[in-house]
mmCIF file of C-alpha atoms in Angstrom:
data_model
loop_
_atom_site.group_PDB
_atom_site.id
_atom_site.type_symbol
_atom_site.label_atom_id
_atom_site.label_comp_id
_atom_site.label_asym_id
_atom_site.label_seq_id
_atom_site.Cartn_x
_atom_site.Cartn_y
_atom_site.Cartn_z
ATOM 1 C CA MET A 192 -4.851 -15.750 -6.253
ATOM 2 C CA ARG A 193 -7.882 -13.771 -5.125
ATOM 3 C CA LEU A 194 -8.900 -10.125 -4.841
ATOM 4 C CA ALA A 195 -11.178 -8.580 -2.230
ATOM 5 C CA TRP A 196 -11.863 -4.915 -1.614
ATOM 6 C CA GLY A 197 -11.246 -2.621 1.266
ATOM 7 C CA PRO A 198 -10.983 -2.526 5.054
ATOM 8 C CA ARG A 199 -13.968 -4.851 5.397
ATOM 9 C CA VAL A 200 -11.940 -7.804 4.123
ATOM 10 C CA ALA A 201 -9.769 -7.562 7.233
ATOM 11 C CA ALA A 202 -12.669 -8.868 9.287
ATOM 12 C CA HIS A 203 -12.810 -12.122 7.301
ATOM 13 C CA PRO A 204 -9.361 -12.766 5.806
ATOM 14 C CA PRO A 205 -7.884 -16.141 4.838
ATOM 15 C CA SER A 206 -6.218 -18.028 7.659
ATOM 16 C CA ARG A 207 -2.944 -18.450 5.797
ATOM 17 C CA GLY A 208 -0.971 -17.025 2.939
ATOM 18 C CA VAL A 209 -0.030 -13.507 1.860
ATOM 19 C CA ALA A 210 -2.153 -10.363 1.773
ATOM 20 C CA VAL A 211 -0.932 -7.575 -0.518
ATOM 21 C CA VAL A 212 -2.518 -4.285 0.543
ATOM 22 C CA VAL A 213 -2.734 -1.673 -2.233
ATOM 23 C CA ASP A 214 -3.575 1.978 -1.534
ATOM 24 C CA VAL A 215 -2.006 3.940 -4.388
ATOM 25 C CA LEU A 216 -3.308 7.370 -3.277
ATOM 26 C CA SER A 217 -1.619 7.314 -0.952
ATOM 27 C CA PHE A 218 -0.776 4.972 1.949
ATOM 28 C CA THR A 219 1.210 2.223 0.215
ATOM 29 C CA THR A 220 2.893 4.738 -2.079
ATOM 30 C CA THR A 221 3.998 6.659 1.009
ATOM 31 C CA VAL A 222 5.251 3.414 2.566
ATOM 32 C CA SER A 223 7.390 2.753 -0.503
ATOM 33 C CA VAL A 224 8.838 6.278 -0.436
ATOM 34 C CA ALA A 225 9.628 5.939 3.283
ATOM 35 C CA LEU A 226 11.364 2.595 2.876
ATOM 36 C CA ASP A 227 13.327 3.964 -0.082
ATOM 37 C CA ARG A 228 15.102 6.175 2.438
ATOM 38 C CA GLY A 229 15.267 3.598 5.248
ATOM 39 C CA VAL A 230 12.330 4.865 7.308
ATOM 40 C CA GLU A 231 10.122 2.284 9.016
ATOM 41 C CA VAL A 232 6.353 2.808 8.803
ATOM 42 C CA LEU A 233 3.969 1.721 11.545
ATOM 43 C CA PRO A 234 0.384 1.605 10.205
ATOM 44 C CA TYR A 235 -2.304 2.756 12.578
ATOM 45 C CA PRO A 236 -6.123 2.868 12.388
ATOM 46 C CA TRP A 237 -7.618 6.180 11.367
ATOM 47 C CA ALA A 238 -9.315 8.391 13.978
ATOM 48 C CA ASP A 239 -7.967 6.362 16.889
ATOM 49 C CA GLY A 240 -7.261 8.684 19.778
ATOM 50 C CA GLY A 241 -4.340 6.567 20.959
ATOM 51 C CA ALA A 242 -2.055 7.345 18.019
ATOM 52 C CA ALA A 243 0.057 9.910 19.884
ATOM 53 C CA VAL A 244 0.719 7.540 22.781
ATOM 54 C CA PHE A 245 1.386 4.693 20.348
ATOM 55 C CA ALA A 246 4.005 6.800 18.555
ATOM 56 C CA ALA A 247 5.633 8.045 21.756
ATOM 57 C CA ASP A 248 5.950 4.523 23.145
ATOM 58 C CA ARG A 249 7.801 3.486 19.982
ATOM 59 C CA ASP A 250 10.003 6.551 19.668
ATOM 60 C CA ALA A 251 8.342 7.354 16.355
ATOM 61 C CA THR A 252 7.136 10.475 14.602
ATOM 62 C CA LEU A 253 3.359 10.705 14.327
ATOM 63 C CA ALA A 254 2.198 11.782 10.876
ATOM 64 C CA VAL A 255 -0.385 14.572 10.950
ATOM 65 C CA GLY A 256 -3.388 14.981 8.669
ATOM 66 C CA ARG A 257 -2.367 15.852 5.132
ATOM 67 C CA SER A 258 -4.249 19.151 5.065
ATOM 68 C CA ARG A 259 -2.894 20.145 8.498
ATOM 69 C CA ALA A 260 0.793 19.507 7.813
ATOM 70 C CA ARG A 261 3.076 22.513 8.211
ATOM 71 C CA PRO A 262 6.452 22.829 6.471
ATOM 72 C CA GLY A 263 8.750 20.145 7.821
ATOM 73 C CA GLN A 264 5.945 17.957 9.179
ATOM 74 C CA VAL A 265 5.234 14.470 7.876
ATOM 75 C CA SER A 266 1.776 13.398 6.743
ATOM 76 C CA LEU A 267 0.118 10.805 4.535
ATOM 77 C CA SER A 268 1.502 12.799 1.605
ATOM 78 C CA PRO A 269 4.487 10.908 0.132
ATOM 79 C CA SER A 270 5.997 14.254 -0.811
ATOM 80 C CA THR A 271 6.351 15.189 2.880
ATOM 81 C CA VAL A 272 8.167 11.931 3.621
ATOM 82 C CA ARG A 273 10.493 12.480 0.678
ATOM 83 C CA ALA A 274 11.250 16.020 1.878
ATOM 84 C CA ALA A 275 11.734 15.147 5.568
ATOM 85 C CA GLY A 276 15.122 15.619 7.177
ATOM 86 C CA PRO A 277 17.520 12.868 8.248
ATOM 87 C CA HIS A 278 15.990 12.785 11.721
ATOM 88 C CA LEU A 279 13.046 10.760 10.411
ATOM 89 C CA ARG A 280 13.734 7.102 11.150
ATOM 90 C CA ARG A 281 10.323 5.726 12.147
ATOM 91 C CA VAL A 282 6.851 7.106 11.482
ATOM 92 C CA VAL A 283 3.380 6.166 12.688
ATOM 93 C CA LEU A 284 1.159 6.629 9.657
ATOM 94 C CA PRO A 285 -2.627 6.552 10.185
ATOM 95 C CA SER A 286 -4.950 6.368 7.190
ATOM 96 C CA PRO A 287 -8.616 5.401 6.855
ATOM 97 C CA ASN A 288 -7.951 2.816 4.151
ATOM 98 C CA GLY A 289 -4.529 1.259 3.618
ATOM 99 C CA ALA A 290 -3.167 1.725 7.140
ATOM 100 C CA THR A 291 -6.392 0.586 8.785
ATOM 101 C CA THR A 292 -6.575 -2.486 6.560
ATOM 102 C CA ALA A 293 -2.930 -3.434 7.122
ATOM 103 C CA HIS A 294 -3.241 -2.964 10.877
ATOM 104 C CA ARG A 295 -6.297 -5.222 11.036
ATOM 105 C CA LEU A 296 -4.716 -7.897 8.857
ATOM 106 C CA ALA A 297 -1.520 -8.028 10.896
ATOM 107 C CA ASP A 298 -2.797 -10.649 13.341
ATOM 108 C CA ARG A 299 -5.021 -12.471 10.865
ATOM 109 C CA VAL A 300 -2.741 -13.583 8.032
ATOM 110 C CA GLU A 301 0.818 -14.877 8.005
ATOM 111 C CA VAL A 302 2.331 -12.200 5.748
ATOM 112 C CA VAL A 303 1.189 -8.642 4.954
ATOM 113 C CA VAL A 304 2.939 -6.754 2.147
ATOM 114 C CA ALA A 305 2.371 -3.208 0.853
ATOM 115 C CA GLY A 306 2.168 -2.850 -2.919
ATOM 116 C CA CYS A 307 1.730 0.103 -5.264
ATOM 117 C CA LEU A 308 2.658 1.121 -8.785
ATOM 118 C CA ARG A 309 6.151 2.085 -7.638
ATOM 119 C CA ASN A 310 7.059 -1.401 -6.395
ATOM 120 C CA ALA A 311 4.636 -3.901 -7.951
ATOM 121 C CA GLY A 312 7.408 -5.663 -9.860
ATOM 122 C CA PRO A 313 9.712 -6.189 -6.847
ATOM 123 C CA VAL A 314 6.763 -7.424 -4.762
ATOM 124 C CA ALA A 315 5.913 -10.008 -7.445
ATOM 125 C CA SER A 316 9.577 -11.046 -7.756
ATOM 126 C CA TRP A 317 9.981 -11.413 -3.986
ATOM 127 C CA LEU A 318 6.876 -13.562 -3.686
ATOM 128 C CA THR A 319 8.144 -15.767 -6.493
ATOM 129 C CA GLU A 320 11.673 -16.085 -5.100
ATOM 130 C CA ARG A 321 10.405 -16.807 -1.613
ATOM 131 C CA TYR A 322 7.577 -19.212 -2.339
ATOM 132 C CA GLY A 323 7.785 -20.273 -5.979
ATOM 133 C CA PRO A 324 5.110 -19.716 -8.634
ATOM 134 C CA ASP A 325 1.680 -20.389 -7.199
ATOM 135 C CA GLY A 326 3.385 -21.545 -4.013
ATOM 136 C CA VAL A 327 1.180 -19.773 -1.493
ATOM 137 C CA PRO A 328 -2.356 -18.332 -1.455
ATOM 138 C CA VAL A 329 -2.229 -14.620 -2.335
ATOM 139 C CA LEU A 330 -5.010 -12.161 -1.531
ATOM 140 C CA LEU A 331 -4.834 -8.788 -3.283
ATOM 141 C CA VAL A 332 -6.535 -6.121 -1.152
ATOM 142 C CA PRO A 333 -7.156 -2.846 -3.000
ATOM 143 C CA ALA A 334 -8.084 -0.510 -0.173
ATOM 144 C CA GLY A 335 -10.537 1.831 -1.859
ATOM 145 C CA GLU A 336 -11.377 5.302 -0.632
ATOM 146 C CA ARG A 337 -13.248 6.474 2.456
ATOM 147 C CA SER A 338 -14.604 10.013 2.562
ATOM 148 C CA SER A 339 -14.567 12.352 5.566
ATOM 149 C CA ARG A 340 -18.192 11.329 6.120
ATOM 150 C CA GLY A 341 -17.209 7.682 6.404
ATOM 151 C CA ARG A 342 -18.585 6.596 3.054
ATOM 152 C CA TRP A 343 -16.462 4.040 1.217
ATOM 153 C CA ARG A 344 -16.046 3.632 -2.532
ATOM 154 C CA ALA A 345 -13.953 1.460 -4.815
ATOM 155 C CA ALA A 346 -10.929 3.351 -6.155
ATOM 156 C CA VAL A 347 -9.822 2.537 -9.684
ATOM 157 C CA GLU A 348 -6.193 3.446 -8.938
ATOM 158 C CA ASP A 349 -6.069 0.662 -6.347
ATOM 159 C CA LEU A 350 -7.470 -1.779 -8.888
ATOM 160 C CA TRP A 351 -4.661 -0.746 -11.239
ATOM 161 C CA GLY A 352 -2.073 -1.192 -8.503
ATOM 162 C CA ALA A 353 -3.380 -4.638 -7.615
ATOM 163 C CA GLY A 354 -3.430 -5.488 -11.315
ATOM 164 C CA ALA A 355 0.215 -4.470 -11.655
ATOM 165 C CA VAL A 356 1.134 -6.961 -8.913
ATOM 166 C CA VAL A 357 -0.966 -9.678 -10.548
ATOM 167 C CA ASP A 358 0.675 -8.913 -13.900
ATOM 168 C CA GLY A 359 4.103 -9.352 -12.323
ATOM 169 C CA LEU A 360 3.122 -12.665 -10.768
ATOM 170 C CA ARG A 361 1.753 -13.952 -14.060
ATOM 171 C CA ARG A 362 5.014 -13.031 -15.772
ATOM 172 C CA HIS A 363 6.775 -15.213 -13.198
ATOM 173 C CA GLY A 364 4.540 -18.157 -14.041
ATOM 174 C CA TRP A 365 1.892 -17.881 -11.350
ATOM 175 C CA VAL A 366 -1.463 -19.440 -12.193
ATOM 176 C CA GLY A 367 -4.794 -19.978 -10.480
ATOM 177 C CA LEU A 368 -6.149 -16.442 -10.777
ATOM 178 C CA SER A 369 -9.677 -15.673 -9.701
ATOM 179 C CA GLN A 370 -11.791 -13.718 -12.162
ATOM 180 C CA GLU A 371 -11.451 -10.644 -9.950
ATOM 181 C CA ALA A 372 -7.648 -10.858 -9.938
ATOM 182 C CA ALA A 373 -7.595 -11.395 -13.701
ATOM 183 C CA ALA A 374 -9.877 -8.394 -14.194
ATOM 184 C CA ALA A 375 -7.482 -6.238 -12.167
ATOM 185 C CA ALA A 376 -4.592 -7.289 -14.407
ATOM 186 C CA ASP A 377 -6.672 -6.493 -17.488
ATOM 187 C CA ALA A 378 -7.509 -3.066 -16.043
ATOM 188 C CA TRP A 379 -3.810 -2.354 -15.469
ATOM 189 C CA ASP A 380 -2.949 -3.468 -18.982
ATOM 190 C CA GLY A 381 -5.411 -0.911 -20.316
ATOM 191 C CA VAL A 382 -3.746 2.077 -18.601
ATOM 192 C CA ARG A 383 -0.071 1.146 -18.246
ATOM 193 C CA ASP A 384 0.957 3.231 -21.283
ATOM 194 C CA ASP A 385 -0.874 6.341 -20.051
ATOM 195 C CA VAL A 386 -0.685 5.978 -16.305
ATOM 196 C CA VAL A 387 0.271 9.565 -15.430
ATOM 197 C CA ARG A 388 -2.723 11.084 -17.181
ATOM 198 C CA ARG A 389 -5.089 8.368 -16.005
ATOM 199 C CA LEU A 390 -4.043 8.787 -12.365
ATOM 200 C CA ARG A 391 -4.471 12.542 -12.561
ATOM 201 C CA ASP A 392 -7.918 12.118 -14.103
ATOM 202 C CA CYS A 393 -9.338 9.464 -11.760
ATOM 203 C CA ALA A 394 -11.641 10.618 -8.947
ATOM 204 C CA SER A 395 -9.010 10.417 -6.209
ATOM 205 C CA GLY A 396 -6.401 12.110 -8.393
ATOM 206 C CA ARG A 397 -8.735 14.996 -9.163
ATOM 207 C CA GLU A 398 -9.617 15.356 -5.480
ATOM 208 C CA LEU A 399 -5.976 15.500 -4.397
ATOM 209 C CA THR A 400 -5.103 17.959 -7.138
ATOM 210 C CA ALA A 401 -7.999 20.215 -6.125
ATOM 211 C CA MET A 402 -6.677 20.114 -2.541
ATOM 212 C CA GLY A 403 -3.235 21.208 -3.710
ATOM 213 C CA PHE A 404 -1.604 17.775 -3.597
ATOM 214 C CA GLY A 405 -1.133 17.090 -7.276
ATOM 215 C CA GLY A 406 2.511 16.292 -6.541
ATOM 216 C CA ASP A 407 1.381 13.230 -4.583
ATOM 217 C CA VAL A 408 -0.377 11.924 -7.683
ATOM 218 C CA ASP A 409 2.849 12.353 -9.639
ATOM 219 C CA VAL A 410 4.788 10.384 -7.010
ATOM 220 C CA ALA A 411 2.205 7.591 -7.154
ATOM 221 C CA SER A 412 2.649 7.384 -10.939
ATOM 222 C CA GLU A 413 6.385 6.607 -10.680
ATOM 223 C CA VAL A 414 5.949 3.092 -12.058
ATOM 224 C CA SER A 415 8.813 0.735 -11.108
ATOM 225 C CA ALA A 416 10.744 3.543 -9.385
ATOM 226 C CA SER A 417 11.226 1.574 -6.137
ATOM 227 C CA VAL A 418 12.815 -1.790 -5.387
ATOM 228 C CA VAL A 419 11.563 -2.086 -1.807
ATOM 229 C CA VAL A 420 9.291 -4.892 -0.624
ATOM 230 C CA PRO A 421 7.506 -3.599 2.487
ATOM 231 C CA ARG A 422 6.531 -6.454 4.792
ATOM 232 C CA LEU A 423 4.720 -5.865 8.068
ATOM 233 C CA VAL A 424 7.052 -7.234 10.745
ATOM 234 C CA ALA A 425 6.314 -6.719 14.450
ATOM 235 C CA GLY A 426 3.941 -3.899 13.632
ATOM 236 C CA ALA A 427 6.209 -2.014 11.229
ATOM 237 C CA PHE A 428 6.676 -2.108 7.481
ATOM 238 C CA ARG A 429 10.299 -2.960 6.736
ATOM 239 C CA ASP A 430 12.045 -3.692 3.472
ATOM 240 C CA VAL A 431 12.581 -7.448 3.065
ATOM 241 C CA GLY A 432 13.422 -7.348 -0.607
ATOM 242 C CA THR A 433 17.063 -8.290 -0.070
ATOM 243 C CA ARG A 434 16.374 -11.081 2.406
ATOM 244 C CA PRO A 435 17.062 -14.647 1.279
ATOM 245 C CA ALA A 436 14.216 -16.989 0.446
ATOM 246 C CA GLY A 437 12.812 -19.033 3.300
ATOM 247 C CA THR A 438 9.664 -20.394 4.811
ATOM 248 C CA LEU A 439 6.416 -18.477 5.057
ATOM 249 C CA GLY A 440 6.671 -17.781 8.751
ATOM 250 C CA ALA A 441 10.340 -16.807 8.774
#
């Protein structure tokens, strides 16, 4: 069980196994909220001019930039997905970190799963039920944060989210952790009892709150609120949490 940071890992991923992408503020949290209500999410690279055509070809709603969303529009904000009407069935969701990473990993590893604080436990349980403890190589991919100027930084909330998944796997008897994966679990253990405050006070949480999106931080802090296991299947994240165990490529 290894851990490697950010979109760059997608260029040199393992050739087999499972990649768990973690982008707590906010891509993978938004994915979990969407799948809670049965909405498929198609990840798409950030700043790619073909997003509108991609969405139209798939009969999907294209999410707009968070700061540009008008009432009723869907964006990277999980609150907008939660508030959307029943017409929303499939959404193309670009983001510079989680979505870009997931999109790049899709053709490079056998299984891509989206994890966050809301569904870390179900993700760990599904991996265990499907493959058995330590039954497949697992790469945790905390996405980190990319600024509007293109600068990337590690994001502590993604380390916590990855650590929550690692913690769940360890509770199911998984072994063989790298030092980086173990450190993520230790980091999560240090904040689990104060996660709401810690998320609000981390750099990304403060930035979102200053932009008027403090509600998104609150959604991200809903630990264990979701039972979905988002797996990237044919370009879309779909809930596979209720599917029976099987082989890796099934």
